[in-house]
Coordinates of C-alpha atoms and ligand atoms in Angstrom, one line a residue:
V12 CA 91.5 40.6 54.5
F13 CA 88.2 41.9 53.0
S14 CA 87.0 39.9 50.1
A15 CA 84.5 41.3 47.6
L16 CA 85.4 38.8 44.8
D17 CA 82.9 37.0 42.6
A18 CA 82.1 33.6 44.0
T19 CA 84.1 31.5 41.6
T20 CA 87.3 33.3 42.4
A21 CA 86.5 33.6 46.1
A22 CA 86.1 29.8 46.3
H23 CA 89.8 29.2 45.9
V24 CA 91.3 32.6 46.9
E25 CA 89.6 32.9 50.3
P26 CA 90.8 29.4 51.7
A27 CA 94.3 30.3 50.5
F28 CA 94.3 33.4 52.7
A29 CA 92.9 31.4 55.6
R30 CA 95.6 28.7 55.2
A31 CA 98.1 31.5 55.2
G32 CA 96.9 32.7 58.6
R33 CA 94.6 35.6 57.5
L34 CA 91.1 36.1 58.7
V35 CA 88.9 36.7 55.6
L36 CA 85.8 38.8 55.9
S37 CA 83.8 37.8 52.8
N38 CA 80.9 39.2 50.8
A39 CA 80.8 36.2 48.5
K40 CA 78.4 33.4 48.7
S41 CA 81.0 30.6 48.4
F42 CA 81.3 29.6 52.0
R43 CA 78.1 31.1 53.6
L44 CA 76.3 27.8 54.1
E45 CA 79.3 25.7 55.1
P46 CA 78.6 24.0 58.5
D47 CA 81.7 25.6 60.2
V48 CA 81.6 29.1 58.6
P49 CA 79.9 31.9 60.5
L50 CA 77.3 33.8 58.5
V51 CA 77.1 37.0 60.6
I52 CA 75.1 40.1 61.1
P53 CA 76.5 41.3 64.4
E54 CA 73.3 42.6 66.0
V55 CA 71.4 39.4 65.0
N56 CA 73.8 36.5 65.6
A57 CA 77.2 37.6 67.0
S58 CA 77.4 34.2 68.9
H59 CA 77.9 32.4 65.6
L60 CA 81.5 33.7 65.5
H61 CA 82.3 31.0 68.1
A62 CA 82.2 28.6 65.1
L63 CA 85.6 30.0 64.0
A64 CA 87.3 27.8 66.6
L65 CA 85.7 24.6 65.1
Q66 CA 86.6 25.8 61.6
R67 CA 90.2 26.3 62.5
R68 CA 90.4 22.9 64.2
S69 CA 88.6 20.9 61.5
R70 CA 90.3 22.6 58.5
G71 CA 93.7 23.1 60.1
W72 CA 93.7 26.8 59.1
P73 CA 95.5 29.3 61.4
G74 CA 93.3 32.0 59.9
G75 CA 89.6 31.6 58.9
I76 CA 86.6 32.8 56.9
V77 CA 83.7 34.8 58.2
T78 CA 80.9 35.7 55.8
N79 CA 78.2 38.3 55.7
A80 CA 74.8 37.6 54.3
N81 CA 73.2 38.0 50.9
C82 CA 72.2 41.7 50.5
A83 CA 68.4 41.0 50.3
A84 CA 68.5 38.5 53.1
T85 CA 70.2 41.0 55.4
G86 CA 67.4 43.5 55.5
A87 CA 64.8 40.8 56.1
A88 CA 66.9 39.1 58.8
V89 CA 67.3 42.3 60.8
A90 CA 63.5 42.9 60.6
L91 CA 62.7 39.3 61.5
A92 CA 65.2 38.7 64.3
P93 CA 63.3 40.6 67.0
L94 CA 60.0 39.0 66.0
H95 CA 61.4 35.5 65.9
A96 CA 62.9 36.0 69.4
A97 CA 59.6 37.4 70.8
F98 CA 56.9 35.4 69.1
G99 CA 58.6 32.6 67.1
I100 CA 58.3 32.5 63.3
E101 CA 56.7 29.6 61.5
Q102 CA 56.6 30.8 57.8
V103 CA 58.0 33.7 55.9
F104 CA 57.1 34.9 52.4
V105 CA 59.6 37.4 51.0
T106 CA 59.2 39.4 47.8
T107 CA 62.2 41.7 47.0
L108 CA 62.6 44.8 44.9
Q109 CA 66.4 45.0 44.4
A110 CA 68.5 47.9 43.3
V111 CA 70.8 47.6 40.2
S112 CA 74.0 48.2 42.3
G113 CA 73.3 44.7 43.8
A114 CA 74.4 43.3 40.4
G115 CA 77.9 44.7 40.7
Y116 CA 79.7 46.6 38.0
P117 CA 78.8 47.1 35.1
G118 CA 75.6 45.5 36.3
V119 CA 72.3 45.1 34.4
P120 CA 72.2 46.4 30.8
S121 CA 70.4 49.8 30.8
L122 CA 68.0 48.7 28.0
D123 CA 66.9 45.8 30.2
I124 CA 66.2 47.8 33.4
L125 CA 65.2 51.4 32.5
G126 CA 61.5 51.7 32.7
N127 CA 61.2 48.0 33.5
V128 CA 61.3 45.3 36.2
V129 CA 63.1 42.0 35.7
P130 CA 61.4 39.2 37.8
F131 CA 64.6 37.1 38.0
I132 CA 67.9 37.4 39.8
A133 CA 70.1 34.3 39.4
E134 CA 70.3 32.2 42.5
E135 CA 68.9 35.0 44.7
E136 CA 65.7 33.2 45.8
A137 CA 67.6 30.1 47.0
K138 CA 70.1 32.3 48.8
I139 CA 67.4 34.1 50.7
E140 CA 65.5 30.8 51.5
C141 CA 68.7 29.1 52.8
E142 CA 70.4 32.0 54.5
L143 CA 67.5 33.3 56.7
P144 CA 67.2 30.1 58.7
K145 CA 70.9 30.0 59.3
L146 CA 71.1 33.7 60.3
L147 CA 68.2 33.4 62.8
G148 CA 69.3 29.9 64.0
A149 CA 71.6 29.1 66.9
W150 CA 75.2 28.0 67.4
T151 CA 75.0 25.0 69.7
G152 CA 78.7 24.9 70.5
S153 CA 79.4 22.3 67.9
A154 CA 77.0 23.0 65.0
F155 CA 74.6 25.5 63.6
A156 CA 70.9 24.7 64.4
P157 CA 68.9 26.6 61.7
A158 CA 65.7 28.3 62.7
G159 CA 62.8 26.0 62.1
F160 CA 60.7 28.1 59.8
G161 CA 60.2 27.8 56.0
V162 CA 60.9 30.7 53.6
S163 CA 59.5 31.3 50.2
A164 CA 61.3 34.1 48.3
Q165 CA 60.6 35.9 45.0
A166 CA 63.3 38.3 43.8
N167 CA 62.9 41.2 41.3
R168 CA 65.4 43.7 39.9
V169 CA 64.0 47.2 39.7
P170 CA 65.4 50.5 38.3
V171 CA 66.7 51.8 41.6
E172 CA 70.3 52.7 42.3
H173 CA 70.8 51.6 45.9
G174 CA 68.6 50.0 48.5
H175 CA 66.8 46.6 48.5
L176 CA 63.2 46.6 49.6
T177 CA 61.8 43.4 50.9
C178 CA 58.0 42.9 51.4
V179 CA 57.5 40.2 54.0
A180 CA 54.5 38.3 55.2
I181 CA 55.0 36.3 58.4
K182 CA 53.2 33.4 60.2
L183 CA 54.0 33.5 63.9
A184 CA 54.0 30.7 66.5
T185 CA 52.4 33.0 69.1
R186 CA 49.8 35.4 67.7
A187 CA 50.8 39.1 67.9
S188 CA 49.1 42.2 66.8
P189 CA 50.8 44.9 64.7
D190 CA 51.1 47.0 67.8
D191 CA 52.8 44.1 69.7
A192 CA 55.2 43.8 66.7
I193 CA 56.0 47.5 66.6
R194 CA 56.7 47.6 70.3
V195 CA 59.1 44.6 70.0
L196 CA 60.9 46.1 67.0
E197 CA 61.2 49.6 68.6
E198 CA 62.7 48.1 71.7
W199 CA 65.3 46.0 69.9
S200 CA 68.8 47.3 69.4
G201 CA 71.0 44.2 69.4
P202 CA 73.7 43.4 72.0
P203 CA 75.5 46.2 73.8
E204 CA 78.9 45.0 72.7
V205 CA 77.9 45.7 69.1
R206 CA 76.3 49.1 69.8
E207 CA 79.8 50.4 70.8
L208 CA 81.6 49.4 67.6
P209 CA 82.8 52.3 65.4
S210 CA 80.6 51.5 62.4
A211 CA 77.5 50.5 64.3
P212 CA 74.6 52.9 63.7
D213 CA 72.7 54.6 66.6
R214 CA 69.9 52.2 65.7
P215 CA 70.3 49.0 63.7
L216 CA 66.6 49.0 63.0
A217 CA 64.3 52.1 62.6
I218 CA 60.6 52.1 62.4
T219 CA 58.7 54.4 60.1
R220 CA 55.0 54.9 60.7
R221 CA 54.5 56.8 57.5
E222 CA 52.2 54.9 55.1
D223 CA 54.4 55.5 52.1
R224 CA 57.8 54.6 53.6
P225 CA 60.4 53.2 53.6
Q226 CA 61.5 54.3 50.1
P227 CA 65.0 53.5 48.7
R228 CA 65.7 57.1 47.7
R229 CA 64.7 58.6 51.0
D230 CA 65.6 55.9 53.5
A231 CA 68.5 53.7 52.2
G232 CA 71.1 56.1 53.6
A233 CA 69.7 56.0 57.2
G234 CA 72.4 55.5 59.8
D235 CA 75.0 56.1 57.0
G236 CA 73.6 53.0 55.2
M237 CA 73.8 50.8 58.3
T238 CA 70.2 51.2 59.6
V239 CA 67.5 48.9 58.3
T240 CA 64.2 50.9 58.0
V241 CA 61.0 48.9 58.6
G242 CA 57.5 50.2 57.9
R243 CA 53.9 49.3 56.9
I244 CA 53.7 46.8 59.8
R245 CA 50.2 45.6 59.6
Q246 CA 47.9 42.6 59.9
D247 CA 48.1 40.0 57.1
P248 CA 44.7 38.6 56.1
L249 CA 46.2 35.1 55.4
L250 CA 49.1 34.8 57.8
D251 CA 49.7 37.1 60.9
L252 CA 51.8 40.1 60.0
R253 CA 53.3 41.9 57.0
L254 CA 55.9 44.6 56.7
V255 CA 58.3 46.3 54.4
A256 CA 62.1 46.4 55.2
L257 CA 64.7 48.4 53.4
A258 CA 68.5 47.9 53.6
H259 CA 71.3 49.7 51.8
N260 CA 72.6 46.7 49.7
V261 CA 76.2 47.9 49.3
V262 CA 76.6 49.2 52.8
R263 CA 74.7 47.2 55.4
G264 CA 74.3 44.4 52.8
A265 CA 77.9 44.2 51.7
A266 CA 81.0 46.3 52.6
G267 CA 79.6 47.9 55.7
G268 CA 78.4 44.6 57.0
S269 CA 81.9 43.1 56.5
I270 CA 83.5 46.0 58.3
L271 CA 81.2 45.7 61.3
N272 CA 82.0 41.9 61.4
A273 CA 85.7 42.9 61.5
E274 CA 85.2 45.4 64.2
L275 CA 83.4 42.9 66.4
L276 CA 86.2 40.4 65.9
A277 CA 88.8 43.0 66.7
H278 CA 86.8 44.0 69.8
R279 CA 86.9 40.3 70.9
G280 CA 90.7 40.1 70.3
E281 CA 90.1 37.6 67.4
L282 CA 91.9 39.4 64.6
P283 CA 95.4 37.9 64.1
C284 CA 96.9 41.5 64.2
A285 CA 95.1 42.3 67.5
S286 CA 96.6 39.3 69.4
Ligands
NAP308 N1 76.7 44.5 45.2 C1 76.0 44.0 46.2 O1 75.0 44.6 46.6 C2 76.5 42.8 47.0 C3 75.9 42.5 48.2 C4 76.3 41.4 48.9 C5 77.3 40.5 48.4 N2 77.8 40.8 47.2 C6 78.8 39.9 46.7 O2 80.1 40.5 46.8 C7 80.9 40.1 45.7 C8 81.3 41.3 44.9 O3 80.2 41.9 44.4 P1 80.2 43.3 43.6 O4 78.8 43.7 43.4 O5 81.1 44.3 44.2 O6 80.7 42.7 42.2 P2 81.7 43.3 41.1 O7 81.4 44.8 40.9 O8 81.6 42.4 39.9 O9 83.1 43.2 41.7 C9 83.9 42.0 41.7 C10 85.3 42.4 42.0 O10 86.1 41.3 42.0 C11 87.3 41.5 41.3 N3 87.9 40.3 40.8 C12 87.2 39.3 40.0 N4 88.0 38.3 39.8 C13 89.2 38.6 40.3 C14 90.5 37.9 40.4 N5 90.7 36.7 39.8 N6 91.5 38.5 41.1 C15 91.3 39.7 41.7 N7 90.1 40.4 41.6 C16 89.1 39.8 41.0 C17 86.9 42.4 40.2 O11 88.0 43.1 39.7 P3 87.9 43.8 38.2 O12 87.0 45.0 38.3 O13 89.3 44.2 38.0 O14 87.4 42.8 37.3 C18 85.9 43.3 40.9 O15 86.6 44.4 41.5 C19 80.2 39.1 44.9 O16 80.5 37.8 45.4 C20 78.7 39.4 45.2 O17 77.8 38.3 45.1 C21 77.5 41.9 46.4

């Protein structure tokens, strides 16, 4: 069951499906931070799906709930995952420029957003700050161990149709130059089992070296909306590195992410209909 419900409705509808033996692939925030609910981007943390066994045991559900991440956190997580694995991340500052389609339908009133920027999206900063450490953390076999870095996020709504841009400044545990970071990001493609899935893009992460990219209009559709495009990777004068990451918020950041999670579960024989 794919759930793209608002959070208030999801909070009671999704457990009802799980109790009835269905596996729910959810876009909603309601269960993302629960200690037994996987928050998954397949290329980043496929191992977190093992938490489903604990969830079923502890809640007595024959089905279960698997969530995908907040749309702005998704692009940042894909860009940060290879850097965290290679160098360790100690601090992250994220500033977002988020498309209007992220607000759902009918979305932001046109008189608020046309020719304007709104420097507030309800609950968005807390979601980014809480979800990134869970996404880049580990599943120990009995619990999630969040990544040990702090996140400071500022979220802005901008008059763009699709594509959330995240400007990220990073403090690393091991110093690395922009060229070191580019090499690590270019070599990263996630686990082989995910690359074979039908909705997986050729590259989950693409690097652009053009100084004026990524741009939502030109790059949000990369990999049919499933590729995160990263550019402007450079030295940060205060921390270590900074970069710009772009993700299609309603494809990789929502429905496409849910479908990829379902494909991974089907590949592992974890969907009730596949057993
Ligand atoms: N848009 C994004 O970029 C994005 C990214 C990641 C996560 N999310 C999350 O995904 C969820 C959906 O987001 P959205 O942008 O698609 O919002 P949306 O346009 O407001 O869609 C919400 C949908 O839920 C349906 N719904 C609400 N209450 C219902 C009920 N009681 N029974 C059956 N259906 C009900 C609505 O149906 P009606 O149209 O008939 O009211 C609508 O189709 C939200 O939890 C959101 O936070 C969105």
